[in-house]
Amino acid sequence: MTRRYSALSLLREGLNGQRGWEPAWRDPAPKANYDAIVIGGGGHGLATAYYLAKNHGLTNVALIERGWIGGGNTGRNTTIIRSNYFFPESAAFYEFSVRLYEKLTDELNYNIMFSQRGMWTLAHDRHGVEMARRSANAMLLNGIDAEYHDGPSVYANIPGLNPNPRFPILGGVNQPRGGSARHDAVAWGYARAASALGVDIIQNCEVQDFIIEGGQVRGVETSHGTLRSDRIGMAVAGHSSVLATKAGLRLPISSYALQAFVSEPVKPCLDTVILSPATGTYLSQSDKGELVLGAGLDLYLSYAQRGNLPWMERAAAGVLELFPQFSRMRFLRQWAGIVDVVHDSTPIIGPTPVGGLYINGGWGTGGFKAVPAGGWCLAHVMATGQSHPLASAFGLERFETGAMIDEASASGIAH
Amino acid sequence: MLLIDCPFCGPRAEIEFRCGGESHIQRPGPHTQVSDAEWADYLFFRENPKGEHRERWFHAAGCRRWFNAARDTVTHRFRVTYKMGDACPEADENAASEAPVVPQGGVV
């Protein structure tokens, strides 16, 4: 059986009629007892399970997922990876994530197709230029690559931009190491690597209730029976509040639908990632040739996984403002993911008031870029009981102490 | 596109409205006796239900008045709109059974 992926194994299996590949991950029946349980088979949950096994030697681990792995926001995002944050806490955390992404293909032996094609944030007015300069300076002070470009330099770097836009492009910040990766591959790569280390990945398994004795979690009741463990991590994104309610918890989270779209595929025409906060759009081109574009939040609570029409129109208008030549292209697909927004647009990673129950959530519109670091830090707190230094400021207690990390207003980037 | 029934203007398109979040939140007090945990709960912690949510809406491009609504966060169906300060009308069993059955969203 062929387990490791390489040019040699590809050649060998090609000659062998592709009969020797083994499934990328096992499909085990759940056991009654685990050392740790991770709820949620998206990027963060799968990364958590992997790092529990790899960094902390916990291999008697179950990952349970209500649907199929990577079927939620991990399969619905616009795959942008960046660390262009403002505050030192966020910058250190997201930069750690980008650095893990840079090595992930080798580490997982799974090609996540991470393409560091740059990530531009455009400024369309004087205040936008000031924000862009401030953002670039903050990034440089935090040790992150950043380049401020004036208008002509933006045009020189991004071919095809509208030469005569209604909202002039006066400047922009580029993070050259930003880019995009194949989102499914991130989920599948972590799943394959975690499974190889002994993690049980159990799909189509819904958590119905928590078993809590004397304020300490003891296990979960699921559609596949009772699974016992004194350490449980929740990484369920937009459904965090729904799951936490089963444990008797309230969270500072509001769930909204975030839309994204892809166009019909065309030949390569856009070799970077563009965010234009003023026109409310972000845009890149996938390896298949589709333009991938995102909108802002539909600003009322939603668990519907479909977006509304006014935002769809606004996103399309924003793209046409930047690239009028795309006006005759057609949308191929439109969808939405349910994102968990917190007041300061900073994630929540750490313990909950229930003993042994940990949370990874509050990613808002930008969880994909944080998958490796979010999994790393949730695994750390689950294994050791102590918050990871990179995530020590991301606890639930900040809403009580007031020690917010207000990236929502500081970064000037879409959340 | 949602059609929202403003209690003052009648049914209008959703682009005329802004949602103001959860309704019926009471400010705790007196302030000298409110703990940090209670302030945190008042300011930041929200119901966020999957199902009916009671929330404030603002008819921004119409009468510019606020009102309350009970809306389902999965189907987006507005069960009822009612005025600020009023209690939420209870669900009418018969009316609910006539509501169109909308398939639930996919899995997350």
Short mmCIF file of C-alpha atoms in Angstrom, two decimals:
data_model
loop_
_atom_site.label_atom_id
_atom_site.label_comp_id
_atom_site.label_asym_id
_atom_site.label_seq_id
_atom_site.Cartn_x
_atom_site.Cartn_y
_atom_site.Cartn_z
CA MET A 1 0.00 0.00 0.00
CA THR A 2 1.21 3.48 -0.83
CA ARG A 3 1.03 6.01 1.94
CA ARG A 4 3.63 8.68 1.22
CA TYR A 5 3.01 11.06 -1.67
CA SER A 6 6.01 11.76 -3.91
CA ALA A 7 6.96 11.86 -7.57
CA LEU A 8 8.27 8.33 -7.19
CA SER A 9 5.08 6.99 -5.60
CA LEU A 10 3.05 8.73 -8.32
CA LEU A 11 5.14 7.03 -11.00
CA ARG A 12 4.94 3.65 -9.26
CA GLU A 13 1.16 3.86 -8.85
CA GLY A 14 0.83 5.04 -12.44
CA LEU A 15 2.54 1.87 -13.60
CA ASN A 16 0.47 -0.13 -11.12
CA GLY A 17 -2.93 1.09 -12.38
CA GLN A 18 -3.42 3.34 -9.31
CA ARG A 19 -4.48 0.30 -7.26
CA GLY A 20 -2.13 0.76 -4.33
CA TRP A 21 -3.29 4.05 -2.82
CA GLU A 22 -4.70 3.76 0.64
CA PRO A 23 -7.49 6.06 1.84
CA ALA A 24 -6.12 9.39 3.05
CA TRP A 25 -7.66 8.89 6.49
CA ARG A 26 -9.20 6.00 8.38
CA ASP A 27 -12.92 5.74 9.09
CA PRO A 28 -12.97 4.20 12.58
CA ALA A 29 -15.91 3.41 14.84
CA PRO A 30 -15.91 5.67 17.90
CA LYS A 31 -14.48 4.29 21.13
CA ALA A 32 -16.07 4.89 24.55
CA ASN A 33 -13.12 6.76 26.09
CA TYR A 34 -10.65 9.28 24.73
CA ASP A 35 -7.87 11.38 26.23
CA ALA A 36 -9.22 14.36 24.29
CA ILE A 37 -12.14 15.11 21.99
CA VAL A 38 -12.20 17.87 19.39
CA ILE A 39 -15.61 18.97 18.14
CA GLY A 40 -15.64 20.37 14.62
CA GLY A 41 -13.92 18.95 11.55
CA GLY A 42 -12.99 22.19 9.86
CA GLY A 43 -9.46 23.50 9.50
CA HIS A 44 -9.13 24.58 13.13
CA GLY A 45 -10.49 21.33 14.56
CA LEU A 46 -8.37 19.15 12.29
CA ALA A 47 -5.26 21.21 13.01
CA THR A 48 -6.00 20.94 16.73
CA ALA A 49 -6.25 17.15 16.51
CA TYR A 50 -3.02 16.98 14.51
CA TYR A 51 -1.03 19.17 16.92
CA LEU A 52 -2.45 17.32 19.96
CA ALA A 53 -0.88 14.18 18.51
CA LYS A 54 2.27 15.71 17.08
CA ASN A 55 3.24 18.35 19.65
CA HIS A 56 1.82 16.80 22.79
CA GLY A 57 1.87 13.05 22.14
CA LEU A 58 -1.88 12.68 22.69
CA THR A 59 -2.94 10.09 20.14
CA ASN A 60 -6.06 8.70 21.82
CA VAL A 61 -8.03 11.59 20.35
CA ALA A 62 -11.41 11.75 18.63
CA LEU A 63 -12.37 14.44 16.17
CA ILE A 64 -16.12 14.52 15.68
CA GLU A 65 -17.85 16.37 12.88
CA ARG A 66 -21.56 16.75 12.29
CA GLY A 67 -21.28 16.73 8.50
CA TRP A 68 -18.16 15.96 6.52
CA ILE A 69 -14.71 17.38 7.22
CA GLY A 70 -13.94 20.68 5.57
CA GLY A 71 -17.60 21.12 4.61
CA GLY A 72 -18.27 24.28 6.60
CA ASN A 73 -16.40 27.56 6.43
CA THR A 74 -13.17 25.76 5.53
CA GLY A 75 -14.77 24.92 2.20
CA ARG A 76 -16.51 28.27 1.85
CA ASN A 77 -13.87 30.93 2.40
CA THR A 78 -11.91 32.91 -0.16
CA THR A 79 -8.61 31.20 0.85
CA ILE A 80 -6.66 34.36 1.62
CA ILE A 81 -3.67 34.08 3.93
CA ARG A 82 -2.06 37.21 5.40
CA SER A 83 -0.76 38.68 8.64
CA ASN A 84 -1.29 42.40 8.02
CA TYR A 85 -2.61 43.16 11.49
CA PHE A 86 -2.08 46.20 13.67
CA PHE A 87 -1.66 45.23 17.32
CA PRO A 88 1.42 43.26 18.43
CA GLU A 89 -0.67 40.40 19.86
CA SER A 90 -2.53 39.84 16.59
CA ALA A 91 0.53 40.37 14.42
CA ALA A 92 2.58 37.80 16.36
CA PHE A 93 -0.23 35.26 16.23
CA TYR A 94 -1.11 35.61 12.54
CA GLU A 95 2.54 35.82 11.50
CA PHE A 96 3.14 32.52 13.33
CA SER A 97 0.27 31.12 11.30
CA VAL A 98 1.71 32.33 7.98
CA ARG A 99 5.07 30.80 8.90
CA LEU A 100 3.41 27.46 9.67
CA TYR A 101 1.58 27.69 6.33
CA GLU A 102 4.90 28.23 4.55
CA LYS A 103 6.12 24.83 5.76
CA LEU A 104 2.81 22.99 5.77
CA THR A 105 3.05 21.24 2.42
CA ASP A 106 6.31 19.58 3.45
CA GLU A 107 5.20 18.89 6.98
CA LEU A 108 1.92 17.22 6.02
CA ASN A 109 3.26 15.63 2.82
CA TYR A 110 0.20 17.13 1.17
CA ASN A 111 0.31 19.93 -1.39
CA ILE A 112 -1.74 22.80 0.02
CA MET A 113 -0.79 24.92 -3.02
CA PHE A 114 0.21 27.91 -0.91
CA SER A 115 0.92 30.68 -3.39
CA GLN A 116 2.53 33.76 -1.85
CA ARG A 117 1.42 36.11 -4.58
CA GLY A 118 1.07 39.21 -2.42
CA MET A 119 -1.92 40.81 -0.80
CA TRP A 120 -2.80 44.41 -1.60
CA THR A 121 -4.98 46.73 0.44
CA LEU A 122 -5.94 49.75 -1.66
CA ALA A 123 -6.54 53.31 -0.48
CA HIS A 124 -8.98 55.52 -2.35
CA ASP A 125 -8.89 58.79 -0.42
CA ARG A 126 -6.54 60.83 1.74
CA HIS A 127 -7.71 59.15 4.93
CA GLY A 128 -7.29 55.76 3.34
CA VAL A 129 -3.72 56.72 2.45
CA GLU A 130 -3.04 57.72 6.05
CA MET A 131 -4.47 54.42 7.26
CA ALA A 132 -2.38 52.55 4.71
CA ARG A 133 0.84 54.28 5.79
CA ARG A 134 0.01 53.66 9.44
CA SER A 135 -0.78 50.04 8.72
CA ALA A 136 2.47 49.52 6.80
CA ASN A 137 4.48 51.12 9.60
CA ALA A 138 2.76 49.01 12.24
CA MET A 139 3.46 45.87 10.26
CA LEU A 140 7.13 46.75 9.85
CA LEU A 141 7.44 47.48 13.58
CA ASN A 142 5.89 44.08 14.24
CA GLY A 143 8.48 42.43 12.00
CA ILE A 144 6.10 41.66 9.14
CA ASP A 145 6.88 42.35 5.51
CA ALA A 146 5.01 45.39 4.23
CA GLU A 147 5.43 47.81 1.36
CA TYR A 148 3.65 51.12 0.97
CA HIS A 149 3.10 52.10 -2.66
CA ASP A 150 1.81 55.37 -4.05
CA GLY A 151 -0.81 55.39 -6.80
CA PRO A 152 1.48 55.09 -9.86
CA SER A 153 3.37 52.27 -8.16
CA VAL A 154 0.11 50.42 -7.44
CA TYR A 155 -0.79 50.67 -11.13
CA ALA A 156 2.68 49.47 -12.14
CA ASN A 157 2.29 46.40 -9.92
CA ILE A 158 -1.30 45.45 -10.66
CA PRO A 159 -1.93 45.31 -14.41
CA GLY A 160 -5.48 45.89 -15.56
CA LEU A 161 -6.63 48.21 -12.79
CA ASN A 162 -9.20 50.76 -13.90
CA PRO A 163 -7.14 53.78 -15.10
CA ASN A 164 -9.98 56.20 -14.51
CA PRO A 165 -11.98 54.99 -11.51
CA ARG A 166 -14.73 56.89 -9.79
CA PHE A 167 -12.85 56.39 -6.51
CA PRO A 168 -9.20 57.12 -7.41
CA ILE A 169 -6.53 54.67 -6.29
CA LEU A 170 -4.10 56.87 -4.36
CA GLY A 171 -1.99 54.21 -2.70
CA GLY A 172 -1.83 50.74 -1.30
CA VAL A 173 -0.08 48.40 1.10
CA ASN A 174 1.29 45.12 -0.14
CA GLN A 175 2.23 42.18 2.03
CA PRO A 176 4.38 40.21 -0.44
CA ARG A 177 4.22 37.02 1.66
CA GLY A 178 0.43 37.04 1.72
CA GLY A 179 -1.42 34.94 -0.79
CA SER A 180 -3.80 32.06 -1.05
CA ALA A 181 -3.84 28.29 -0.56
CA ARG A 182 -6.09 25.41 -1.55
CA HIS A 183 -8.60 25.34 1.33
CA ASP A 184 -9.75 21.73 0.87
CA ALA A 185 -6.14 20.58 0.82
CA VAL A 186 -5.52 22.22 4.18
CA ALA A 187 -8.41 20.25 5.72
CA TRP A 188 -7.54 17.00 3.97
CA GLY A 189 -3.82 17.33 4.66
CA TYR A 190 -4.37 17.85 8.39
CA ALA A 191 -6.94 15.02 8.45
CA ARG A 192 -4.57 12.61 6.73
CA ALA A 193 -1.65 13.52 8.97
CA ALA A 194 -3.75 13.39 12.16
CA SER A 195 -5.26 10.05 11.20
CA ALA A 196 -1.79 8.62 10.54
CA LEU A 197 -0.80 9.64 14.08
CA GLY A 198 -3.79 7.75 15.53
CA VAL A 199 -6.55 10.37 15.72
CA ASP A 200 -10.04 8.95 15.11
CA ILE A 201 -11.90 11.17 12.63
CA ILE A 202 -15.61 10.49 13.03
CA GLN A 203 -17.85 12.17 10.48
CA ASN A 204 -21.64 12.48 10.43
CA CYS A 205 -21.53 12.50 14.21
CA GLU A 206 -23.54 15.27 15.84
CA VAL A 207 -23.04 16.42 19.43
CA GLN A 208 -26.42 16.31 21.16
CA ASP A 209 -25.38 17.16 24.71
CA PHE A 210 -22.45 17.56 27.05
CA ILE A 211 -21.93 15.41 30.13
CA ILE A 212 -20.97 17.83 32.89
CA GLU A 213 -20.44 16.71 36.50
CA GLY A 214 -19.70 19.29 39.20
CA GLY A 215 -18.67 21.94 36.70
CA GLN A 216 -16.24 19.62 34.90
CA VAL A 217 -16.90 18.21 31.46
CA ARG A 218 -16.83 14.41 31.28
CA GLY A 219 -17.89 13.67 27.73
CA VAL A 220 -20.45 14.20 25.01
CA GLU A 221 -23.65 12.49 23.96
CA THR A 222 -23.61 12.15 20.20
CA SER A 223 -25.64 10.61 17.43
CA HIS A 224 -23.04 7.80 17.59
CA GLY A 225 -23.45 7.23 21.34
CA THR A 226 -21.57 8.45 24.39
CA LEU A 227 -17.93 9.48 24.07
CA ARG A 228 -16.15 10.15 27.35
CA SER A 229 -13.23 12.48 27.87
CA ASP A 230 -12.24 15.05 30.49
CA ARG A 231 -10.78 17.35 27.82
CA ILE A 232 -12.95 18.69 25.05
CA GLY A 233 -12.22 21.41 22.53
CA MET A 234 -14.87 23.20 20.48
CA ALA A 235 -13.91 24.59 17.07
CA VAL A 236 -17.22 25.07 15.30
CA ALA A 237 -17.04 28.65 13.97
CA GLY A 238 -20.47 30.13 13.26
CA HIS A 239 -22.22 27.49 15.36
CA SER A 240 -20.16 28.23 18.51
CA SER A 241 -23.13 29.77 20.32
CA VAL A 242 -25.42 26.85 19.41
CA LEU A 243 -22.92 24.30 20.71
CA ALA A 244 -21.98 26.32 23.81
CA THR A 245 -25.67 26.58 24.75
CA LYS A 246 -25.67 22.79 25.10
CA ALA A 247 -22.99 23.22 27.77
CA GLY A 248 -25.02 25.98 29.45
CA LEU A 249 -22.71 28.76 28.23
CA ARG A 250 -23.40 32.14 26.68
CA LEU A 251 -20.79 33.60 24.34
CA PRO A 252 -19.98 37.14 23.13
CA ILE A 253 -20.56 35.98 19.57
CA SER A 254 -23.02 36.99 16.84
CA SER A 255 -23.35 34.76 13.78
CA TYR A 256 -23.70 36.34 10.35
CA ALA A 257 -23.67 35.12 6.78
CA LEU A 258 -20.59 36.07 4.76
CA GLN A 259 -20.94 35.70 1.02
CA ALA A 260 -18.42 34.73 -1.60
CA PHE A 261 -18.62 34.16 -5.33
CA VAL A 262 -16.63 32.72 -8.16
CA SER A 263 -16.89 33.74 -11.79
CA GLU A 264 -16.60 31.52 -14.80
CA PRO A 265 -12.94 30.53 -15.35
CA VAL A 266 -10.78 32.67 -17.62
CA LYS A 267 -7.11 32.78 -18.54
CA PRO A 268 -4.69 34.18 -15.95
CA CYS A 269 -5.29 37.93 -15.58
CA LEU A 270 -4.79 38.73 -11.90
CA ASP A 271 -1.63 37.52 -10.16
CA THR A 272 -2.22 38.90 -6.67
CA VAL A 273 -4.90 39.34 -4.01
CA ILE A 274 -6.66 42.70 -3.83
CA LEU A 275 -8.67 44.14 -0.98
CA SER A 276 -10.44 47.44 -1.43
CA PRO A 277 -12.16 48.36 1.83
CA ALA A 278 -13.75 51.47 0.34
CA THR A 279 -15.53 49.63 -2.46
CA GLY A 280 -16.28 46.71 -0.13
CA THR A 281 -14.65 43.99 -2.15
CA TYR A 282 -11.77 41.57 -2.25
CA LEU A 283 -10.65 39.68 -5.28
CA SER A 284 -8.19 37.06 -6.46
CA GLN A 285 -7.96 34.51 -9.23
CA SER A 286 -7.93 30.80 -8.47
CA ASP A 287 -5.57 28.34 -10.13
CA LYS A 288 -8.58 27.13 -12.13
CA GLY A 289 -9.00 30.64 -13.51
CA GLU A 290 -12.12 31.65 -11.63
CA LEU A 291 -12.21 35.10 -10.11
CA VAL A 292 -12.84 34.60 -6.40
CA LEU A 293 -14.55 37.54 -4.77
CA GLY A 294 -16.03 38.24 -1.40
CA ALA A 295 -18.52 40.65 0.06
CA GLY A 296 -19.15 42.15 3.46
CA LEU A 297 -21.34 40.63 6.12
CA ASP A 298 -25.08 40.45 5.70
CA LEU A 299 -25.65 42.44 8.85
CA TYR A 300 -28.41 40.49 10.56
CA LEU A 301 -28.08 37.22 12.42
CA SER A 302 -28.18 34.26 10.08
CA TYR A 303 -27.58 30.54 10.06
CA ALA A 304 -28.86 30.20 6.50
CA GLN A 305 -25.56 29.74 4.58
CA ARG A 306 -26.91 31.83 1.74
CA GLY A 307 -26.27 35.48 1.14
CA ASN A 308 -28.66 38.29 0.34
CA LEU A 309 -29.00 39.98 -3.02
CA PRO A 310 -28.15 43.59 -2.08
CA TRP A 311 -24.66 42.54 -0.93
CA MET A 312 -24.18 40.42 -4.02
CA GLU A 313 -24.88 43.47 -6.16
CA ARG A 314 -22.58 45.63 -4.06
CA ALA A 315 -19.70 43.16 -4.31
CA ALA A 316 -20.09 42.96 -8.08
CA ALA A 317 -20.19 46.76 -8.28
CA GLY A 318 -17.01 46.99 -6.23
CA VAL A 319 -15.16 44.63 -8.54
CA LEU A 320 -16.33 46.52 -11.64
CA GLU A 321 -15.15 49.77 -10.10
CA LEU A 322 -11.63 48.28 -9.97
CA PHE A 323 -11.83 46.20 -13.16
CA PRO A 324 -14.54 47.38 -15.57
CA GLN A 325 -13.32 44.83 -18.13
CA PHE A 326 -14.87 42.04 -16.01
CA SER A 327 -18.38 43.38 -16.57
CA ARG A 328 -19.42 40.67 -19.01
CA MET A 329 -18.18 37.79 -16.90
CA ARG A 330 -20.76 35.58 -15.24
CA PHE A 331 -20.99 34.36 -11.68
CA LEU A 332 -20.53 30.61 -11.62
CA ARG A 333 -21.40 30.03 -7.97
CA GLN A 334 -22.52 32.03 -4.98
CA TRP A 335 -22.62 30.84 -1.38
CA ALA A 336 -22.26 31.99 2.21
CA GLY A 337 -20.61 30.73 5.35
CA ILE A 338 -21.79 31.45 8.87
CA VAL A 339 -19.12 33.41 10.68
CA ASP A 340 -18.75 34.02 14.41
CA VAL A 341 -18.18 37.72 14.97
CA VAL A 342 -16.99 39.14 18.28
CA HIS A 343 -16.91 42.78 19.30
CA ASP A 344 -13.17 43.36 18.82
CA SER A 345 -12.64 41.05 15.81
CA THR A 346 -10.05 39.09 17.78
CA PRO A 347 -10.46 35.34 18.22
CA ILE A 348 -11.32 33.51 21.41
CA ILE A 349 -8.92 30.68 22.26
CA GLY A 350 -8.80 29.22 25.74
CA PRO A 351 -10.72 27.76 28.65
CA THR A 352 -14.44 28.26 29.26
CA PRO A 353 -16.22 28.47 32.64
CA VAL A 354 -16.83 24.70 32.35
CA GLY A 355 -13.75 22.75 33.53
CA GLY A 356 -12.02 20.81 30.77
CA LEU A 357 -14.02 22.52 28.04
CA TYR A 358 -12.03 24.75 25.69
CA ILE A 359 -13.04 27.01 22.83
CA ASN A 360 -11.51 28.12 19.55
CA GLY A 361 -13.84 30.59 17.86
CA GLY A 362 -14.72 34.18 17.20
CA TRP A 363 -12.76 34.24 13.95
CA GLY A 364 -15.28 36.43 12.24
CA THR A 365 -14.60 36.64 8.54
CA GLY A 366 -10.94 35.61 8.68
CA GLY A 367 -10.46 32.16 10.20
CA PHE A 368 -8.79 30.39 7.30
CA LYS A 369 -5.49 32.26 7.52
CA ALA A 370 -5.29 31.32 11.20
CA VAL A 371 -5.91 27.58 10.85
CA PRO A 372 -2.39 26.35 11.76
CA ALA A 373 -1.92 28.78 14.65
CA GLY A 374 -5.49 28.34 15.94
CA GLY A 375 -5.06 24.57 16.01
CA TRP A 376 -1.61 24.88 17.54
CA CYS A 377 -2.85 27.09 20.39
CA LEU A 378 -6.06 25.15 21.11
CA ALA A 379 -4.04 21.93 21.25
CA HIS A 380 -1.61 23.62 23.64
CA VAL A 381 -4.27 24.76 26.10
CA MET A 382 -6.09 21.41 25.90
CA ALA A 383 -2.90 19.42 26.54
CA THR A 384 -1.30 21.60 29.19
CA GLY A 385 -4.19 23.52 30.74
CA GLN A 386 -2.21 26.73 30.13
CA SER A 387 -2.88 29.21 27.34
CA HIS A 388 -0.18 29.33 24.69
CA PRO A 389 1.86 32.56 24.99
CA LEU A 390 0.68 33.61 21.50
CA ALA A 391 -2.96 33.23 22.55
CA SER A 392 -2.76 34.39 26.16
CA ALA A 393 -4.54 37.67 25.33
CA PHE A 394 -7.33 35.89 23.43
CA GLY A 395 -9.23 34.52 26.44
CA LEU A 396 -12.93 34.94 27.18
CA GLU A 397 -12.03 36.95 30.30
CA ARG A 398 -11.06 39.97 28.18
CA PHE A 399 -14.72 40.89 27.79
CA GLU A 400 -14.87 41.28 31.58
CA THR A 401 -11.51 42.95 32.13
CA GLY A 402 -11.89 45.21 29.10
CA ALA A 403 -8.49 44.20 27.68
CA MET A 404 -9.81 44.08 24.13
CA ILE A 405 -7.56 43.85 21.09
CA ASP A 406 -9.68 45.99 18.84
CA GLU A 407 -8.59 44.93 15.37
CA ALA A 408 -12.13 45.72 14.20
CA SER A 409 -11.24 49.40 14.16
CA ALA A 410 -7.43 49.24 14.03
CA SER A 411 -6.64 47.12 10.99
CA GLY A 412 -8.88 48.86 8.52
CA ILE A 413 -9.36 45.49 6.86
CA ALA A 414 -12.51 43.61 6.14
CA HIS A 415 -13.80 41.63 9.07
CA MET B 1 -34.54 40.10 -1.19
CA LEU B 2 -36.48 40.27 2.06
CA LEU B 3 -39.76 42.12 2.28
CA ILE B 4 -39.93 43.71 5.72
CA ASP B 5 -43.19 44.92 7.19
CA CYS B 6 -42.45 48.26 8.84
CA PRO B 7 -45.19 48.84 11.45
CA PHE B 8 -45.36 52.48 10.30
CA CYS B 9 -44.92 52.26 6.51
CA GLY B 10 -45.95 48.74 5.58
CA PRO B 11 -43.94 46.23 3.52
CA ARG B 12 -40.70 47.58 2.02
CA ALA B 13 -37.54 46.07 0.52
CA GLU B 14 -34.72 45.09 2.84
CA ILE B 15 -32.26 47.64 1.41
CA GLU B 16 -34.27 50.35 3.18
CA PHE B 17 -33.54 48.84 6.59
CA ARG B 18 -30.69 48.33 9.05
CA CYS B 19 -30.73 45.66 11.73
CA GLY B 20 -29.89 46.93 15.22
CA GLY B 21 -29.26 43.59 16.89
CA GLU B 22 -30.88 41.85 19.82
CA SER B 23 -33.86 43.60 21.39
CA HIS B 24 -35.26 43.65 24.95
CA ILE B 25 -31.80 43.97 26.56
CA GLN B 26 -32.13 45.65 29.93
CA ARG B 27 -29.32 47.84 31.22
CA PRO B 28 -28.31 46.51 34.65
CA GLY B 29 -28.35 48.81 37.62
CA PRO B 30 -27.93 50.65 39.85
CA HIS B 31 -24.45 51.01 38.39
CA THR B 32 -22.64 50.94 41.73
CA GLN B 33 -23.88 47.40 42.31
CA VAL B 34 -23.17 45.96 38.85
CA SER B 35 -20.24 43.54 38.67
CA ASP B 36 -17.74 43.40 35.80
CA ALA B 37 -19.29 40.11 34.73
CA GLU B 38 -22.75 41.69 34.51
CA TRP B 39 -21.42 44.63 32.47
CA ALA B 40 -19.67 42.19 30.15
CA ASP B 41 -22.86 40.22 29.70
CA TYR B 42 -24.85 43.39 29.02
CA LEU B 43 -22.35 44.82 26.54
CA PHE B 44 -21.00 41.84 24.65
CA PHE B 45 -22.80 38.55 25.31
CA ARG B 46 -25.73 37.84 23.01
CA GLU B 47 -28.41 35.21 22.53
CA ASN B 48 -27.41 34.36 18.94
CA PRO B 49 -30.07 31.63 18.55
CA LYS B 50 -30.53 29.30 15.62
CA GLY B 51 -34.26 29.90 15.26
CA GLU B 52 -36.45 32.81 16.29
CA HIS B 53 -34.61 35.97 17.29
CA ARG B 54 -36.14 39.14 18.68
CA GLU B 55 -34.27 42.08 17.27
CA ARG B 56 -34.41 45.80 16.55
CA TRP B 57 -34.72 47.18 13.04
CA PHE B 58 -34.37 50.71 11.76
CA HIS B 59 -36.21 51.96 8.67
CA ALA B 60 -33.20 54.00 7.56
CA ALA B 61 -34.40 54.93 4.06
CA GLY B 62 -38.06 55.33 5.04
CA CYS B 63 -39.72 56.72 8.15
CA ARG B 64 -36.39 56.52 10.08
CA ARG B 65 -38.10 54.96 13.07
CA TRP B 66 -37.03 51.95 15.08
CA PHE B 67 -39.19 48.89 15.63
CA ASN B 68 -38.90 45.31 16.86
CA ALA B 69 -39.19 42.11 14.89
CA ALA B 70 -39.29 38.39 15.60
CA ARG B 71 -37.37 36.75 12.77
CA ASP B 72 -36.12 33.24 12.17
CA THR B 73 -32.34 33.17 11.69
CA VAL B 74 -32.45 30.06 9.48
CA THR B 75 -35.37 30.84 7.16
CA HIS B 76 -35.10 34.66 7.59
CA ARG B 77 -38.92 34.70 7.81
CA PHE B 78 -40.29 37.64 9.80
CA ARG B 79 -43.02 36.22 12.04
CA VAL B 80 -44.11 39.60 13.34
CA THR B 81 -42.99 43.20 13.62
CA TYR B 82 -44.01 45.29 16.62
CA LYS B 83 -43.28 48.66 18.16
CA MET B 84 -40.40 49.51 20.45
CA GLY B 85 -41.38 49.11 24.07
CA ASP B 86 -44.06 46.52 23.31
CA ALA B 87 -43.72 42.92 24.39
CA CYS B 88 -43.20 40.43 21.59
CA PRO B 89 -46.54 38.94 20.47
CA GLU B 90 -46.62 35.22 21.13
CA ALA B 91 -46.53 32.85 18.17
CA ASP B 92 -49.99 31.92 16.88
CA GLU B 93 -50.09 28.12 16.54
CA ASN B 94 -52.39 28.21 13.50
CA ALA B 95 -50.44 30.87 11.68
CA ALA B 96 -47.20 29.01 12.26
CA SER B 97 -48.56 25.84 10.66
CA GLU B 98 -49.39 27.76 7.49
CA ALA B 99 -45.88 29.05 7.13
CA PRO B 100 -44.04 27.68 4.12
CA VAL B 101 -41.62 24.89 4.94
CA VAL B 102 -38.15 26.07 4.04
CA PRO B 103 -35.38 23.50 4.03
CA GLN B 104 -32.79 23.93 6.74
CA GLY B 105 -29.36 25.15 5.76
CA GLY B 106 -26.57 22.68 5.13
CA VAL B 107 -24.11 21.50 7.67
CA VAL B 108 -21.35 23.51 9.20
#
